[in-house]
XYZ file of C-alpha atoms in Angstrom:
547
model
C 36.448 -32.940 75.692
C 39.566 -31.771 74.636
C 40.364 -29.255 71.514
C 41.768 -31.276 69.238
C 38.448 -33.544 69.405
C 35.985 -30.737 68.940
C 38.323 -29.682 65.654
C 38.694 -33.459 64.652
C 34.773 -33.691 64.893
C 33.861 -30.669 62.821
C 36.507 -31.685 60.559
C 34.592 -35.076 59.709
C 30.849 -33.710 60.072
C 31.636 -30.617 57.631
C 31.395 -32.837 54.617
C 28.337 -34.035 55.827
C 26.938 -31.019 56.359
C 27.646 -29.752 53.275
C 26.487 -32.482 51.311
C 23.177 -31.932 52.977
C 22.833 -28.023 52.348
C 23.805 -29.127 48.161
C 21.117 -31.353 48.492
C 18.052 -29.307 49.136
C 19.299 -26.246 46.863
C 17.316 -26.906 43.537
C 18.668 -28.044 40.374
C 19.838 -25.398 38.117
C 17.594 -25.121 34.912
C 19.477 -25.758 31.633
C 20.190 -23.576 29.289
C 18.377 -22.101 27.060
C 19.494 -22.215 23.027
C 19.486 -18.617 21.366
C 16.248 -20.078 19.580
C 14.193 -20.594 22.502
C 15.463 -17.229 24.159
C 13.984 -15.414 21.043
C 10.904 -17.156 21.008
C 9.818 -16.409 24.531
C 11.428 -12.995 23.850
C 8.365 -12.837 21.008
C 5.605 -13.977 22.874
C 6.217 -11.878 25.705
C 6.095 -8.871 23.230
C 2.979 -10.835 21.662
C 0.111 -7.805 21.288
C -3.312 -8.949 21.938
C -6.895 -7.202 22.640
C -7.566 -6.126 25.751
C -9.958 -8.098 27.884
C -10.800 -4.741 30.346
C -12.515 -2.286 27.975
C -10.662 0.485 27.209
C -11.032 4.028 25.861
C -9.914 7.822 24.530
C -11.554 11.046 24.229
C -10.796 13.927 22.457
C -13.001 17.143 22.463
C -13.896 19.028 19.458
C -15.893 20.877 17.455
C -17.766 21.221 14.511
C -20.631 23.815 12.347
C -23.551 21.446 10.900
C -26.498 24.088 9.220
C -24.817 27.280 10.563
C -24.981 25.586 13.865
C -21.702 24.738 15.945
C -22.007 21.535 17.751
C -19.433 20.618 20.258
C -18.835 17.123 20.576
C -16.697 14.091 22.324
C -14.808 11.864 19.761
C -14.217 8.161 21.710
C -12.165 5.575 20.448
C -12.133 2.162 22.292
C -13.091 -1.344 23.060
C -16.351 -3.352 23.890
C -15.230 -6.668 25.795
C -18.686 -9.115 24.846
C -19.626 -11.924 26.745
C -21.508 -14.865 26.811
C -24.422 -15.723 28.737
C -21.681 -17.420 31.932
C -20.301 -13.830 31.658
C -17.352 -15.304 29.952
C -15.972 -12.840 27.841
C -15.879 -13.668 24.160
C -14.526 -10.573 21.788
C -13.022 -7.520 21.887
C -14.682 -5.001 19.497
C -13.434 -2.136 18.208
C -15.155 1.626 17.563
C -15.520 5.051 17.798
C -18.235 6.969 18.672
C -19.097 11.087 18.478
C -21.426 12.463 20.960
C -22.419 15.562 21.753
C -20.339 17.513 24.398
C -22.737 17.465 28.014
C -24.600 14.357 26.706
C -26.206 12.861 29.903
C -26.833 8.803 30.964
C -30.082 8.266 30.317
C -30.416 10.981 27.670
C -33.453 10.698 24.804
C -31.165 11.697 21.804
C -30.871 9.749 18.924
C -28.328 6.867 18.715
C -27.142 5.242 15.451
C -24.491 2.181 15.202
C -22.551 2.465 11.650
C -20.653 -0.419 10.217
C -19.106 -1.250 6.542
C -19.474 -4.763 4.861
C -17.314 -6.983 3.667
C -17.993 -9.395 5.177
C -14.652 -8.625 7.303
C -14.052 -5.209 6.436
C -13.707 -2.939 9.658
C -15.899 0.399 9.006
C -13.063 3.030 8.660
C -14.890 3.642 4.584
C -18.155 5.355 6.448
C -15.885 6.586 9.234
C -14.333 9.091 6.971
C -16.406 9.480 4.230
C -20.055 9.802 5.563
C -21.430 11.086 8.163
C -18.901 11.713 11.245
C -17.884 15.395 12.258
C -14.509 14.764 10.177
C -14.280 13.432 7.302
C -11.495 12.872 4.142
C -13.412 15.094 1.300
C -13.173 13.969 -2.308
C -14.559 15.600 -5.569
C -13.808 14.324 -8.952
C -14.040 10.306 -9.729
C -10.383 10.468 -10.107
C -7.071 9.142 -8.339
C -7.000 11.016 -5.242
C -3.548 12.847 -4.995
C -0.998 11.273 -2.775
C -0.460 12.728 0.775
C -1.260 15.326 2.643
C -4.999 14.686 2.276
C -7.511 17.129 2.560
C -9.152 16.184 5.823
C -11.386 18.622 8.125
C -14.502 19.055 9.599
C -17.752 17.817 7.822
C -20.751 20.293 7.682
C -22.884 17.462 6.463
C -22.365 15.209 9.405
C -25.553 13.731 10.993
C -24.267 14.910 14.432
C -26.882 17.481 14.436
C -29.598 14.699 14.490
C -27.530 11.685 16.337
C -24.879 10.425 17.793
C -22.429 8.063 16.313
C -20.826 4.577 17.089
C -18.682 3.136 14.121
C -18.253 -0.458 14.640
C -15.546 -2.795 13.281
C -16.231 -6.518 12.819
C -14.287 -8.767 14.681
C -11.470 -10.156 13.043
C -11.080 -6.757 11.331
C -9.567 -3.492 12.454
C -8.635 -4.189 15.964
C -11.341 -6.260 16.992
C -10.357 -9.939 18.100
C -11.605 -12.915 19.601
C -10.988 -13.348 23.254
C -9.285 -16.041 25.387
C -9.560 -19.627 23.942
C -12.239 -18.133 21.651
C -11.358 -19.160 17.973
C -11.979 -16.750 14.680
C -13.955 -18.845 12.630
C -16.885 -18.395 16.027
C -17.363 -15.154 14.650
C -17.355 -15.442 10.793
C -20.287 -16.524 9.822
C -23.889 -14.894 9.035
C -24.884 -15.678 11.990
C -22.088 -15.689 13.749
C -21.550 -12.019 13.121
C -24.891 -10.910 13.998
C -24.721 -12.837 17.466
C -21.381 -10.780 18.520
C -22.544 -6.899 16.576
C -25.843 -7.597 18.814
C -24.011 -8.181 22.129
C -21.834 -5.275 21.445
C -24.570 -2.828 20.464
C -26.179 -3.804 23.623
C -23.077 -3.541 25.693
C -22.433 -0.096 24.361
C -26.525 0.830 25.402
C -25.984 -0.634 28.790
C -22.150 1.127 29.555
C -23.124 4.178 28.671
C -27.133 4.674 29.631
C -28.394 4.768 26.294
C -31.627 2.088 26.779
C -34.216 5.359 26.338
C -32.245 6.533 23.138
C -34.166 6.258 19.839
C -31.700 3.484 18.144
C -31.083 3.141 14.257
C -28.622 1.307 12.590
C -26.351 1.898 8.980
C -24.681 -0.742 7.092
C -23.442 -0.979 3.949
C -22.766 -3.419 1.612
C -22.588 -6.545 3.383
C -23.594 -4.274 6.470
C -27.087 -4.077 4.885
C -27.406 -7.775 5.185
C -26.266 -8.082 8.757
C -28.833 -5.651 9.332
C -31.890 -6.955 8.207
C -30.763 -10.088 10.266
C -29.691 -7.289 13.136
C -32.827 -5.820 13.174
C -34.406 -8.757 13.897
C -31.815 -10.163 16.695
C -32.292 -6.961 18.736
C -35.725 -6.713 18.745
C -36.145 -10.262 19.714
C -33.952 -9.439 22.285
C -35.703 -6.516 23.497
C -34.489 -3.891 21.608
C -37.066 -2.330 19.402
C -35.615 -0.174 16.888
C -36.715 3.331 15.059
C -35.045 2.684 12.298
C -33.040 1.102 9.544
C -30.556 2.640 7.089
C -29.431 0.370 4.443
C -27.053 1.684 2.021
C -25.929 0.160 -1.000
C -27.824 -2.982 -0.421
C -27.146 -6.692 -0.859
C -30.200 -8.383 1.454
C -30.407 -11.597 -0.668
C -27.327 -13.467 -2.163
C -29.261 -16.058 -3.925
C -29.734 -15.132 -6.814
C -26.006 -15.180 -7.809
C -26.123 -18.645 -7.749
C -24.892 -19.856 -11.293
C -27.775 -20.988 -13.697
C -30.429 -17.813 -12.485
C -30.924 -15.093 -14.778
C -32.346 -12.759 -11.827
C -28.926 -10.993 -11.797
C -29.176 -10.110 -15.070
C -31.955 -8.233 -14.872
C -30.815 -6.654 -11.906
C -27.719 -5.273 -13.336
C -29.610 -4.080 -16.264
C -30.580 -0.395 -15.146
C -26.902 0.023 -13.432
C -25.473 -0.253 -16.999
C -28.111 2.382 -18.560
C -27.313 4.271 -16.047
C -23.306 3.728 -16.304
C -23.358 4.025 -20.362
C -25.774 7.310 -19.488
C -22.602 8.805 -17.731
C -20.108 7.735 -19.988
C -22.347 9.158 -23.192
C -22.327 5.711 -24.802
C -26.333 5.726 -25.999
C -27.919 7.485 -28.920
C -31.002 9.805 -28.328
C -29.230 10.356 -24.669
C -31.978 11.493 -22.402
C -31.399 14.700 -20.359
C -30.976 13.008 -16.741
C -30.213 9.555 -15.719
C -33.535 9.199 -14.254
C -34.955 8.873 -17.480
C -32.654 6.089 -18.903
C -33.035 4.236 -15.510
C -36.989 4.012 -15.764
C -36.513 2.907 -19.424
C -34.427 0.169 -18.444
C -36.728 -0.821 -14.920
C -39.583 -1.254 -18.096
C -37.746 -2.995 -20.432
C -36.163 -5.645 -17.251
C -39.502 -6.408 -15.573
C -41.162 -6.880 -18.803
C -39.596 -7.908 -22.712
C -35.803 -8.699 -21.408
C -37.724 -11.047 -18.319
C -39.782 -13.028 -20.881
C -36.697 -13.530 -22.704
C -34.818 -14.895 -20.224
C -36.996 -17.060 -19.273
C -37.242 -19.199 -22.551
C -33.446 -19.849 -22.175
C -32.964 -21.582 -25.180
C -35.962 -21.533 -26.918
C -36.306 -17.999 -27.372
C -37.263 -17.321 -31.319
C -34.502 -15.484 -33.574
C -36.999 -12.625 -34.293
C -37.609 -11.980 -30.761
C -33.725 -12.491 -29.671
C -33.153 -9.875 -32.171
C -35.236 -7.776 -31.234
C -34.039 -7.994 -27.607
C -30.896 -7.570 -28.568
C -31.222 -4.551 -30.211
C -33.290 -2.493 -27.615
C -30.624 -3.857 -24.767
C -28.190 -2.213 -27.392
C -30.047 1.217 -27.297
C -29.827 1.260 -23.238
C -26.558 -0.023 -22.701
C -24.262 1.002 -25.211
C -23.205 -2.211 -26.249
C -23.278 -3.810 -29.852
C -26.555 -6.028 -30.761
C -23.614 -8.441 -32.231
C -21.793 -8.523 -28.693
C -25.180 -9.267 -26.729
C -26.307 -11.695 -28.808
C -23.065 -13.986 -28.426
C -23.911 -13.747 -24.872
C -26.637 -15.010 -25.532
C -28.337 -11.375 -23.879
C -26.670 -12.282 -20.307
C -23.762 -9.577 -19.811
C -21.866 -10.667 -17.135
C -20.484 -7.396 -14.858
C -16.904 -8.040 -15.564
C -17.474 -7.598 -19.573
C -19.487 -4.844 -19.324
C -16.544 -3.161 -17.076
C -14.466 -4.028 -20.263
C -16.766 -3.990 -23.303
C -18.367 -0.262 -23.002
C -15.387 1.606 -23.510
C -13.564 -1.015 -25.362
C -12.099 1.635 -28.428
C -10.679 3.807 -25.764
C -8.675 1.064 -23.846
C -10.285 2.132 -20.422
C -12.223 0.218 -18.011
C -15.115 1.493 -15.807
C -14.795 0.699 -12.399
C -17.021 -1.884 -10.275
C -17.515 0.346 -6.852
C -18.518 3.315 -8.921
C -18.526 3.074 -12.728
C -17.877 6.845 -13.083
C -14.204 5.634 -12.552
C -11.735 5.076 -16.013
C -9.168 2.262 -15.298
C -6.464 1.602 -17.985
C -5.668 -2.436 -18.058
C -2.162 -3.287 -19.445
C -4.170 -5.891 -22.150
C -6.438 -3.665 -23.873
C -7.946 -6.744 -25.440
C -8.836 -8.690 -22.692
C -12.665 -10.063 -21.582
C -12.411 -8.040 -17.944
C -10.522 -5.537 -16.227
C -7.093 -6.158 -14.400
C -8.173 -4.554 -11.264
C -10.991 -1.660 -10.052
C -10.054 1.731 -10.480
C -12.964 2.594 -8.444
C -11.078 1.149 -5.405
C -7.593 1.572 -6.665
C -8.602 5.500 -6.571
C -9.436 6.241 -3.140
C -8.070 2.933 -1.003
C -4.256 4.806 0.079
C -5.766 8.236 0.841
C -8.797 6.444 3.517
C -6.308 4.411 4.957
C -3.722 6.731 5.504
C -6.125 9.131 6.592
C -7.746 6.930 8.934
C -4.679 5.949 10.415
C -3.173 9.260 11.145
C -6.368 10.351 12.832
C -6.735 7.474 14.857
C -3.015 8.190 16.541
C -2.739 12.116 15.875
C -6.066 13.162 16.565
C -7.572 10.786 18.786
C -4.250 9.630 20.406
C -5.201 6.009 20.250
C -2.509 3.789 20.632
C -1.607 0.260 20.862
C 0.480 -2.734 18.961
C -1.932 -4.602 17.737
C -1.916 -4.085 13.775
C -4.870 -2.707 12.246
C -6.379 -5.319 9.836
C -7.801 -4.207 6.836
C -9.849 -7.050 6.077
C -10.306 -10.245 8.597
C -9.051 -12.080 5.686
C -5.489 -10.741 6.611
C -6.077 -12.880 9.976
C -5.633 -17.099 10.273
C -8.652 -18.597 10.420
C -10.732 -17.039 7.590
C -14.004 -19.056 6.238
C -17.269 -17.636 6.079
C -20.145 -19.771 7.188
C -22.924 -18.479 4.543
C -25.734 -20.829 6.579
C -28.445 -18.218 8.196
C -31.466 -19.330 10.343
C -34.582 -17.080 9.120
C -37.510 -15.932 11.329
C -40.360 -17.931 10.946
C -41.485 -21.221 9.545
C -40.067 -22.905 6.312
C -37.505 -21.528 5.559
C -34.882 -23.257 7.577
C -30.923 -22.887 6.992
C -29.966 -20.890 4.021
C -26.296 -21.327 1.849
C -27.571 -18.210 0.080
C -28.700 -15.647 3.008
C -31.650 -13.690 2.339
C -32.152 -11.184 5.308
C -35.223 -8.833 4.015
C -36.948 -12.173 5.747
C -35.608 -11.103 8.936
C -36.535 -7.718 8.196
C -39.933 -8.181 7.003
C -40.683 -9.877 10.338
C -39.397 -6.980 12.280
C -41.302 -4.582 10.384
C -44.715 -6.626 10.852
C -43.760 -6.793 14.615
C -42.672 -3.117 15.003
C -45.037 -1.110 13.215
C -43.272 2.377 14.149
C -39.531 0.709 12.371
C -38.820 2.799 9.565
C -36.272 1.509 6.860
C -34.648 3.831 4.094
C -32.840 2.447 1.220
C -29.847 4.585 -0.708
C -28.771 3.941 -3.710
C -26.272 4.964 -6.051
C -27.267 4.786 -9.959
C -23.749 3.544 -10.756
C -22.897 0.954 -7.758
C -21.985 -2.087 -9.873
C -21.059 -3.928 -6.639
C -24.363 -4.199 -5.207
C -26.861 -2.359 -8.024
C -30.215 -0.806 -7.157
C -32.816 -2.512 -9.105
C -31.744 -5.647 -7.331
C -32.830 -3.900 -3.918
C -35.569 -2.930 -5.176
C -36.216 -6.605 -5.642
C -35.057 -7.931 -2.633
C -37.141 -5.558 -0.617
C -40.137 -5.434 -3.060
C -40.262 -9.076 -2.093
C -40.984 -8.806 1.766
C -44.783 -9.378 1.055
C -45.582 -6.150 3.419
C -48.870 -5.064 4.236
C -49.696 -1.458 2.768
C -49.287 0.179 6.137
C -46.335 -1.572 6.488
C -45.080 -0.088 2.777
C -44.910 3.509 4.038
C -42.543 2.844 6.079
C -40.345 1.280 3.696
C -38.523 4.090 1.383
C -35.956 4.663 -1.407
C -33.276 7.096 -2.633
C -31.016 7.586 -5.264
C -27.622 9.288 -5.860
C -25.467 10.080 -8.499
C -22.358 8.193 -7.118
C -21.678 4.623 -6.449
C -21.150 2.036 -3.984
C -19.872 4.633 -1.231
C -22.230 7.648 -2.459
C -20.341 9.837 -0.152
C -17.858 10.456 -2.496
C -19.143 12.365 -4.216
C -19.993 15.683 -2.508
C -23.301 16.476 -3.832
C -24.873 13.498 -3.401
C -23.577 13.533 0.218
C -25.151 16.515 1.076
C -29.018 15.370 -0.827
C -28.156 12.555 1.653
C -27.644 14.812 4.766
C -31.077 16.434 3.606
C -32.758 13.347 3.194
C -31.550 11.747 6.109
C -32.544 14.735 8.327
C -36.162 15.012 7.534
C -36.027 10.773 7.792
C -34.782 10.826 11.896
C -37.219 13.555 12.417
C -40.158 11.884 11.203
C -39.347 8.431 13.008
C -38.471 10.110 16.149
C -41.888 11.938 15.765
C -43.817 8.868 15.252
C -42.477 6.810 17.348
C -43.836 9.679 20.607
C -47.074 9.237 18.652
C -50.128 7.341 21.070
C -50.448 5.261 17.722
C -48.546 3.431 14.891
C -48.467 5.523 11.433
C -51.181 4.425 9.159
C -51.510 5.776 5.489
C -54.653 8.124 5.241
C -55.611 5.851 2.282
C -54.694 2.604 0.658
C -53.585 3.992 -2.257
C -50.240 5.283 -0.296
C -48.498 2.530 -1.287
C -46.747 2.213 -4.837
C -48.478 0.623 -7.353
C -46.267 -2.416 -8.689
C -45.539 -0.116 -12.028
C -43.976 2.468 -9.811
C -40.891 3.222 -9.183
C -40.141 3.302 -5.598
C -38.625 6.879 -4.223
């Protein structure tokens, strides 16, 4: 074969060859627009909830009783799961435990968590009982930052340790996966997840032969009458129950009921007590308060209850006693036909000073731009201390604990897509079937009859006008207990509001309280038998007033 074949051949197969090697190379992708580039920019940098559990610590220290208790502060995640093992939510919390705390350890456990519903628990993670805390005095505007934030001697660290809890959609707690928001917001819902992380924290971290309690409050107190239930019937048996400034039953805010009437009544002695709005003002606001429990439960009840057909004498009259516990005008009652609605009582009692009182805690004075209108523009109550907890929070969540991450910290779960409560609960038991208005003392109730050693303590601030005392005392005055069953049922009282830990005294009667309250459940529940009264008359006779 000569040369000039061998070039004339590669000459013709080149193309060929070429053609073949374009071929199998792969198409080149088109471009992208600047739109697209930006949006897959986003979503790379899209923060989400971790699915693997994660966590910081941070030792410190703090002096409880003249005592100093070293302790670990943790901040991290809970990753629950369904019964495939699938994992469902990411929750949120941090816990304080004693420094050298062993797996398997007998101390004392409590889970804390705020209401809402929606609201992640930061409120009782600064204010109440943690090792740090943001420390208020007056019921005033707290000053802007720096806030006065430091150790707290009347932390319950002493007796247990701590695990604050955030609700999913809230904080930065979030669904997991293809999981969708609305699979947690609901009564029942909520309970479901709060149960499977409570348990996940007992299993991670050995804590099954801990005495276990739980604190909510607010909308916390009905997830845990509904909580204590849930565990239990799960296999965890409680000690105890703290419910703190309750709302167990939301029926009877349905329009058309008079019930919240009367429950508001002895908030607003107390509140027109404070704010020296009576005649003949009693010495304490105990007094006023059992004067207006009297008058509720007996004339203002019978009242009510004719509606329409009460007589003119006896309206009068009615009106005019209200007047002496309240501070409001016999005139102004009566064209309310003697149903004060919260929002013009807020506005009504101070009404010649042009101040409002607020709804959280009515010690607060709130100044509306329209000093004529029928309600306040806005709580001063929350308006007051909101910025400096947040703020507070926030810096010792990065500063102190060194917890970081992108995801923002919600507020509420309201701030999130997907918010609508599902108000339907199940109830224990027979009859009652699926409530719109959720009463959880049921749920309670039938823990208490199954665990006789479950002790539940109710606090109470006298001027909470978000959730107010006598209707508690209602609510769980209704759980049709058996007398042995009614010592373990207590009550206490503050002067504060809705978060009684603002105000320092009453936080530290509520350190006392608390303390000898752990001790004696702990105690009984070693005991070879279930606490019984020594006699039947224990219990409170129904003309009592709880304590």
């Amino acid at each position: 074969m000569t040369k000039h074949f061998l070039l004339a051949l590669v000459a013709t197969a080149a193309p060929t060859a070429l053609f073949a090697q374009d071929a199998a190379a792969p198409a080149k992708p088109p471009a992208k627009s600047h739109a697209e580039m930006v949006k897959a920019e986003a979503e790379a940098g899209w923060a989400a909830a971790p699915v693997e559990e994660t966590e910081v610590r941070h030792r410190d220290s703090v002096t409880i009783g003249g005592k100093r208790y070293a302790y670990v502060a943790s901040a991290g995640t809970l990753t629950t799961r369904d019964s495939e093992g699938k994992p469902t939510a990411s929750m949120f919390y941090t816990a304080y435990t004693l420094d050298g705390t062993k797996p398997g350890t007998k101390r004392p456990i409590t889970f804390l968590y705020n209401g809402g519903p929606g609201s992640p628990s930061f409120w009782l993670r600064m204010g109440s009982f943690a090792p740090i805390r943001i420390r208020t005095t007056n019921p005033e505007f707290v000053r802007p930052a720096p806030y006065d934030v430091g150790p707290n001697p009347d932390s319950l660290l002493d007796k247990t340790d701590l695990v604050f809890l955030d609700a999913i959609g809230s904080g930065y707690s979030r669904p997991l996966g293809d999981m969708k928001p609305e699979q947690f917001y609901g009564v029942d819902e909520d309970v479901d997840v709060f149960a499977r992380a409570i348990e996940r924290y007992v299993t991670k971290y050995s804590r099954w032969m801990s005495p276990k309690f739980i604190l909510g409050e607010s909308y916390g107190t009905l997830r845990s009458g509904a909580l204590a239930y849930q565990l239990q019937d799960r296999g965890m048996a409680l000690n105890g129950v703290i419910l703190l400034s309750s709302i167990m039953n939301y029926g009877y805010r349905q329009p058309g009921l008079d019930q919240v009437y009367l429950n508001y009544l002895p908030s607003y002695a107390a509140t027109a007590w404070y704010h020296n709005r009576i005649q003949n003002r009693p010495a304490d606001v105990a007094t006023i308060v059992a004067e207006a429990r009297a008058f509720a439960t007996g004339p203002y009840m019978a009242a009510l209850a004719k509606g329409q057909l009460i007589s003119p004498q006896e309206r009068d009259q009615v009106a005019e006693r209200m007047s002496q516990l309240i501070g409001l005008s016999p005139e102004f009652i009566k064209r309310a036909n003697l149903r004060i609605d919260l929002a013009r009582f807020q506005k009504e009692l101070l009404r010649g000073s042009a101040r409002t009182i607020g709804r959280f805690d009515s010690r607060y004075l709130g100044i509306d731009t329209d000093a004529a209108g029928e309600r306040p523009e806005t709580d001063a109550s929350s308006d007051a201390i909101s910025g400096a907890y947040i703020a507070s929070f926030r810096n010792y969540l990065t500063a102190t604990l060194g917890y970081q991450t992108d995801l923002p910290y919600r507020l509420s779960a309201r701030d999130g897509a997907g918010w609508n409560w599902n108000w339907k609960h199940k109830a224990p038991g027979g009859g009652y079937g699926n409530q719109n208005n959720p009463n959880t003392a049921i749920d309670l109730a039938a823990a208490m009859r199954g665990n006789p050693y479950l002790k539940v303590l109710s606090m109470n601030g006298y001027y909470d006008m978000a959730t107010p005392f006598f209707g508690t005392e209602n609510d769980l005055g209704h759980m049709m207990l058996e007398p042995a069953q009614q010592e373990n049922l207590r009550y206490t009282y503050y002067p504060a509001g809705h978060m009684t830990y603002l105000n320092p005294d009453a936080l530290r009667q509520m350190k006392a309280d608390l303390s000898r309250w752990y001790d004696e459940a702990v105690s009984d529940a070693r005991s070879a038998t279930p606490p019984v009264p020594p006699t039947s008359s224990a219990a409170p006779a129904p003309t009592e007033t709880p304590n």
